[in-house]
Coordinates of C-alpha atoms in Angstrom, one line a residue:
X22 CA 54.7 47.8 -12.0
X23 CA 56.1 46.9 -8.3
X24 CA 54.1 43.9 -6.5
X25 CA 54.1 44.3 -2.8
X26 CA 54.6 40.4 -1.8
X27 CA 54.1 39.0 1.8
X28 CA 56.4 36.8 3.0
X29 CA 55.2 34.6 6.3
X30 CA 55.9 30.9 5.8
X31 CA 58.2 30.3 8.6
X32 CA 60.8 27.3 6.9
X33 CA 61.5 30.4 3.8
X34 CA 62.4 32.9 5.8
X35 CA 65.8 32.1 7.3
X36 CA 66.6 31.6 3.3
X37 CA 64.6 34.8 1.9
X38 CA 68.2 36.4 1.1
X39 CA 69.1 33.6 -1.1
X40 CA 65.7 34.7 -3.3
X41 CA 65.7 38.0 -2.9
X42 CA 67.7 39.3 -5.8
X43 CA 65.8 37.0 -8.0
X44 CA 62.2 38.0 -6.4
X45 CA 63.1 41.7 -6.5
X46 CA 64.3 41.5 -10.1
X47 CA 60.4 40.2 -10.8
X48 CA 59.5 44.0 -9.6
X49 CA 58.5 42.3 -6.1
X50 CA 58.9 44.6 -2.8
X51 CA 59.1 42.5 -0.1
X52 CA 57.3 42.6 3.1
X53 CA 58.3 40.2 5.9
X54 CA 57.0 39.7 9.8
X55 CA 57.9 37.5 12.7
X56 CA 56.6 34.7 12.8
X57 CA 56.9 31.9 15.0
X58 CA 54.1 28.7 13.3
X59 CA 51.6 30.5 11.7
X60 CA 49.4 34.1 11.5
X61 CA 46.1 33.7 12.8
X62 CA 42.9 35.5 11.2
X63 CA 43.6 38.5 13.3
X64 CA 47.3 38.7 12.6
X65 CA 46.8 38.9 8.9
X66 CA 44.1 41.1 8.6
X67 CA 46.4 44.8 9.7
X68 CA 49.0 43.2 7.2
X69 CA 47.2 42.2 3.6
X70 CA 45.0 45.4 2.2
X71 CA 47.8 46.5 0.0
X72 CA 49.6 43.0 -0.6
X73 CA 49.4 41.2 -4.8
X74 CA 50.7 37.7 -3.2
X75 CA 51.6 36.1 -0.6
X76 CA 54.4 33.0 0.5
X77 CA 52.5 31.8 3.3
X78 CA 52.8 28.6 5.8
X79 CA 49.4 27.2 7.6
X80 CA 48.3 30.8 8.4
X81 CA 44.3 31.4 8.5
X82 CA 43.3 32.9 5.2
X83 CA 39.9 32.8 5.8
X84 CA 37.0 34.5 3.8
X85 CA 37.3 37.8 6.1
X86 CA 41.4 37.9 5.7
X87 CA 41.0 37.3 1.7
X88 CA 38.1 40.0 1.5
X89 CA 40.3 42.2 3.4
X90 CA 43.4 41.3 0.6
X91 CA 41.7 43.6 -1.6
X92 CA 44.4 43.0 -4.5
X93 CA 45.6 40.1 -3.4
X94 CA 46.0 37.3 -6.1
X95 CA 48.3 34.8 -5.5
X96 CA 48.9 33.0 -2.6
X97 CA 52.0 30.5 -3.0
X98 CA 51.8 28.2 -0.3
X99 CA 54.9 26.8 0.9
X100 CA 54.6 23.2 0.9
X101 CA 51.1 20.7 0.1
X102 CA 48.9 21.3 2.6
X103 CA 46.0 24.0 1.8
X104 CA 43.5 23.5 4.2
X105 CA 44.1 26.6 6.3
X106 CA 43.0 28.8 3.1
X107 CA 39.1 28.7 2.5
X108 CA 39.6 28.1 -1.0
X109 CA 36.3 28.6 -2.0
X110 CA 35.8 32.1 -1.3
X111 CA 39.3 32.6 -2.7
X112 CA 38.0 31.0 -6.2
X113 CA 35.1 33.2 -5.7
X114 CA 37.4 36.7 -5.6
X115 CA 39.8 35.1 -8.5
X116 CA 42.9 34.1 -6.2
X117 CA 44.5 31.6 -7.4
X118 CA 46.6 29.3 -4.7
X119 CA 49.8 27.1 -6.0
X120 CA 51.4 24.3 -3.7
X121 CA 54.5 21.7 -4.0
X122 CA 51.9 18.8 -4.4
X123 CA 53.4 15.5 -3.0
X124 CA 56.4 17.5 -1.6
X125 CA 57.1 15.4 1.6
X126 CA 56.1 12.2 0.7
X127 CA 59.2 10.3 1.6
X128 CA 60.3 12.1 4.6
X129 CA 56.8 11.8 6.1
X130 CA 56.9 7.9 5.0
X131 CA 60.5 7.4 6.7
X132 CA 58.9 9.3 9.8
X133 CA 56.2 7.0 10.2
X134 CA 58.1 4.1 9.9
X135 CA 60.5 5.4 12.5
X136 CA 57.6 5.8 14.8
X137 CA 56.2 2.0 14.2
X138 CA 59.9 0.6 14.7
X139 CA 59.7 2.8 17.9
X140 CA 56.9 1.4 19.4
X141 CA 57.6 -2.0 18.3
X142 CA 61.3 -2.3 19.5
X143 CA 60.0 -0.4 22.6
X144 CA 63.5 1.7 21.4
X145 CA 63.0 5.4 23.6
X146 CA 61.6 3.2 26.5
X147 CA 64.5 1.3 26.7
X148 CA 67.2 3.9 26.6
X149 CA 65.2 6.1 29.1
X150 CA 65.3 2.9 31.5
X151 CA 69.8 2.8 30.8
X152 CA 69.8 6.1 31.6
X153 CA 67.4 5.8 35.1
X154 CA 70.2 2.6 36.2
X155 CA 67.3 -0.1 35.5
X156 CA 67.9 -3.2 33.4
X157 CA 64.6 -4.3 31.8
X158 CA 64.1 -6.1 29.4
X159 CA 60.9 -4.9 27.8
X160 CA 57.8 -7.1 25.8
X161 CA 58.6 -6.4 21.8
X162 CA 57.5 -7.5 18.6
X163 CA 58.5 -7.8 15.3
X164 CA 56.9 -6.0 12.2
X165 CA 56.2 -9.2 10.4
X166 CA 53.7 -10.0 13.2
X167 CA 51.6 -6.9 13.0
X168 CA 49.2 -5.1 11.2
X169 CA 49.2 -1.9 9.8
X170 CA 46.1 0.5 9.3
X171 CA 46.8 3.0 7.1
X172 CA 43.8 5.8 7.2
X173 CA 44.7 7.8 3.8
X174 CA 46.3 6.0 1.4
X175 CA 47.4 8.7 -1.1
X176 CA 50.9 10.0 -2.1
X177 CA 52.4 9.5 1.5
X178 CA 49.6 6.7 2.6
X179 CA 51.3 4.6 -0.4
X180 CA 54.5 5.1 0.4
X181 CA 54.1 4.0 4.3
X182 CA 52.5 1.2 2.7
X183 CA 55.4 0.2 0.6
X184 CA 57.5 0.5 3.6
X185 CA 55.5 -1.1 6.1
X186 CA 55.6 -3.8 3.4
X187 CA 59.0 -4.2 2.8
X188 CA 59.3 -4.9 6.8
X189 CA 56.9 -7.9 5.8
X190 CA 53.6 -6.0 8.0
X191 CA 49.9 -6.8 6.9
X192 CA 48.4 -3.6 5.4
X193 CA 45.1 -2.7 5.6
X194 CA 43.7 0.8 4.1
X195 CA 41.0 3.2 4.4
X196 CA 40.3 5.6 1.4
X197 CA 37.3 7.0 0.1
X198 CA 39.3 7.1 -3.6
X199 CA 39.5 3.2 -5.6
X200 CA 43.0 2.0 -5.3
X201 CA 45.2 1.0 -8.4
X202 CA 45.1 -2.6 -8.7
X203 CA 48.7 -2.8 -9.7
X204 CA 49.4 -1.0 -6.3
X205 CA 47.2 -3.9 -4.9
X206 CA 49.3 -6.6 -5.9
X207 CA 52.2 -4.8 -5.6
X208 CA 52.0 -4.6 -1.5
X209 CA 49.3 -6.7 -1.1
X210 CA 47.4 -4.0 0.8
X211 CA 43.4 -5.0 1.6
X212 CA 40.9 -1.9 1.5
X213 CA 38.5 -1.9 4.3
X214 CA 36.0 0.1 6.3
X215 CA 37.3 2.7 8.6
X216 CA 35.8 0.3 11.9
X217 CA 37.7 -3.0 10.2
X218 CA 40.9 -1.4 10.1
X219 CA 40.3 0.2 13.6
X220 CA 39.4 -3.3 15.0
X221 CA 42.4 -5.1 13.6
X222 CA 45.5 -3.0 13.5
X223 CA 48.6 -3.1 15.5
X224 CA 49.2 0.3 14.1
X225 CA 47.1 3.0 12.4
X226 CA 48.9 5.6 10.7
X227 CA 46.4 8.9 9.7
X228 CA 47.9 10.2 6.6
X229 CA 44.4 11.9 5.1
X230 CA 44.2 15.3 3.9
X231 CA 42.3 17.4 5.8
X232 CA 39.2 18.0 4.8
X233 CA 35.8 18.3 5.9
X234 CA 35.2 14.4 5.8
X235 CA 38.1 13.4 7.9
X236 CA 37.7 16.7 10.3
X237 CA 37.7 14.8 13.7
X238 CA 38.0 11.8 12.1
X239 CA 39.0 9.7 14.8
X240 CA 37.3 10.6 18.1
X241 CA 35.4 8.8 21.0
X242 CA 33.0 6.5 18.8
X243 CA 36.4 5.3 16.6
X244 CA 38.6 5.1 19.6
X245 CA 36.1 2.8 21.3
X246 CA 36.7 0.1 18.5
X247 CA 40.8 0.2 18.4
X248 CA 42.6 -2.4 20.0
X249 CA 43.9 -1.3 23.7
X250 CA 47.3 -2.5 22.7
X251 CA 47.4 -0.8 19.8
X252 CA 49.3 2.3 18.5
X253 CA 48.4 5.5 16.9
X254 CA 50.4 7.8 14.5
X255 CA 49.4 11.4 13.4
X256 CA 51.6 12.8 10.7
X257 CA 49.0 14.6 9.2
X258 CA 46.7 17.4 11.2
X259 CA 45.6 17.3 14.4
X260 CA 42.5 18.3 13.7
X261 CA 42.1 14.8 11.8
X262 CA 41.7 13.7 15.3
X263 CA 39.5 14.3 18.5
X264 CA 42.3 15.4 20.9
X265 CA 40.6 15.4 24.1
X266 CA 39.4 12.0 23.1
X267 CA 42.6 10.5 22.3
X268 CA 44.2 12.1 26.1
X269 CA 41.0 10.2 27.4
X270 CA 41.6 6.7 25.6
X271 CA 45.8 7.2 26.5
X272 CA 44.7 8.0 30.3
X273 CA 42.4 5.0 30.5
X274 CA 45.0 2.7 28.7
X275 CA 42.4 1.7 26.1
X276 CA 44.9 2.8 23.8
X277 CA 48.9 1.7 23.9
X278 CA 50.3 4.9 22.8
X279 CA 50.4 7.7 20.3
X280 CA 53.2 9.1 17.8
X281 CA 52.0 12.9 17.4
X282 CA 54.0 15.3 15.1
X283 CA 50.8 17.5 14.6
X284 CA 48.2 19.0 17.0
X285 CA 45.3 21.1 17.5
X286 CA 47.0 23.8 18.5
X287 CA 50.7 24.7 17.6
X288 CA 53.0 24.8 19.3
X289 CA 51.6 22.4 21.3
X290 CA 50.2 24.4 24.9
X291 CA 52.6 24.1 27.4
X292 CA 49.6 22.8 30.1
X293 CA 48.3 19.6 27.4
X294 CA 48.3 16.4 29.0
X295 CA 50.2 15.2 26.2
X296 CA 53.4 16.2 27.2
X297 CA 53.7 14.2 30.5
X298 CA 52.3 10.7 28.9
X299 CA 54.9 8.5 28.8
X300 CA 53.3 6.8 26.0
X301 CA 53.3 9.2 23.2
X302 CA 56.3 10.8 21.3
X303 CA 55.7 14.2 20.5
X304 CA 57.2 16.6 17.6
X305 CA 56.9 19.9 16.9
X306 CA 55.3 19.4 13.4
X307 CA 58.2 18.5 11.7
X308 CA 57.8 14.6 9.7
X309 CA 58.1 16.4 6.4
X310 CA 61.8 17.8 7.7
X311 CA 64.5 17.1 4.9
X312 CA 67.2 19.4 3.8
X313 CA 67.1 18.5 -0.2
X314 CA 63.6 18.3 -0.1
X315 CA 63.0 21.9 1.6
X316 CA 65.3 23.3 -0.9
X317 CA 63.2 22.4 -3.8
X318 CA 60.1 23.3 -2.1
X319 CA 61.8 26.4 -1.7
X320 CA 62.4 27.0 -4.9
X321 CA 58.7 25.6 -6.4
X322 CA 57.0 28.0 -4.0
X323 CA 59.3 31.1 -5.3
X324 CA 58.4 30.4 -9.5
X325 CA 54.8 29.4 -8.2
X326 CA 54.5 32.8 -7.1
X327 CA 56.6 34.4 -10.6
X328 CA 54.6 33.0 -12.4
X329 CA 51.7 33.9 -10.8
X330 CA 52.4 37.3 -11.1
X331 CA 53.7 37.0 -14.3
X332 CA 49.8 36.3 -15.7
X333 CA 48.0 39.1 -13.4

């Protein structure tokens, strides 16, 4: 029996061809559409009546789109982040959704590091001054004389913590879930209440899931008590944070700056604020970017969705 399979997530793509043999010899027919991020509700709802599975990215599969998948039962998301499938009403209709848990833990770690030695060293600001003919000498600091805030400390949180301590940084962390005491005394990390960590840190890396206790997470009330020389960094959804808050708190200097690979909305408007504040870096949601790391996401997400089909 031939499985009609919808192909959307946007890094799989450019390699379908090296899958496709394998996915057709499964019996799967292949349906593919452009895609530039993701597939809204209203995008997916003309393409999933007839479809068994699905390789998605962060496209909407609400309750409405997965009604409308009448026999769809697999959705195998490329990558670890689920929270743009109501999973709920897709346990409800007997869909069962596989991910690459812990898939980008390193890359994401490296990338948050990069953005504290940024801000710290005061690196782009200094080359951008080369470039305009001035020689200024800018204020820095070195990591052993700050304090990191990690909001999040699972997989990725954990490993920016090992980092950050490595570098010789105080750690504090925020987490709903007990830490291991051997990770305790391993990085000498001290859990505290979300305000604490807001009040004290040099630099607060958000690296939650989202969910709906950390949806706007940080907005006007949190970004009162953060330190106005402090930095933020959002590797992990931009809806973990109040974005029109945070454009406030960077206009009014009560905040130093912001590293920002994710946003509310992707790709990131071309009228946001955000992108003439010389005090934020911006990427186009791309922390988790690694070539070995991809590939066997890659392949995870193609014998997530074998096997899935395997059991219908």
């Amino acid at each position: 029996m031939t499985r009609r399979v919808l192909i959307t997530a946007p890094y799989f793509l450019p390699v379908l061809e090296d899958y496709r043999r394998e996915l057709e010899s499964h019996s799967i027919e292949l349906v593919t559409v452009s895609v530039h991020e993701r597939l809204s509700e209203a995008d997916l709802l003309p393409l999933v009546d007839d479809i068994d599975g699905t390789i998605c990215g962060d496209d909407q599969y609400t309750e409405r789109v997965l009604r409308a998948a009448r026999r769809l039962r697999v959705i195998s998301k490329w990558g670890t982040g689920t929270d743009s499938i109501d999973e709920a009403a897709a346990a409800r209709l007997g869909i069962r959704i596989c991910n690459t848990v812990g898939a980008f833990t390193d890359p994401v770690a490296d990338t948050v590091l990069g953005y504290i030695l940024c801000f710290a060293r005061q690196l782009p600001w200094m080359d951008r001054d080369i470039r305009d003919g001035c020689w200024r000498k800018c204020d820095t600091v070195a990591l052993n004389e700050c304090t990191l805030g990690i909001v999040g400390v699972g997989h990725i949180g954990k490993a920016v913590a090992r980092r950050a301590r490595a570098c010789g940084m105080r750690l504090l962390g925020n987490d709903p879930c007990p830490m291991p005491a051997a990770f305790i005394a391993e990085t000498d990390l001290t859990m505290v209440p979300l305000r604490d960590l807001l009040e004290e840190a040099d630099f607060i890396s958000l690296n939650c899931d989202l969910n709906p206790t950390s949806w706007r997470l940080i907005g006007r009330r949190e970004l009162a008590h953060v330190r106005s020389t402090a930095y933020l960094i959002n590797t992990a959804r931009g809806a973990v944070v109040d974005e029109s808050a945070l454009i406030e708190a960077l206009r009014e200097r009560r905040l130093a700056g912001a590293a920002l690979d994710v946003f509310d909305d992707e790709p990131l408007p071309a009228d946001s604020p955000l992108r003439w504040m010389g005090n934020c870096l911006l990427a186009p949601h791309n922390a988790n970017g690694s070539r070995s790391v991809r590939h066997r996401v890659h392949r995870n997400t193609v014998d997530n969705l074998i096997e899935g089909l395997a059991i219908l």
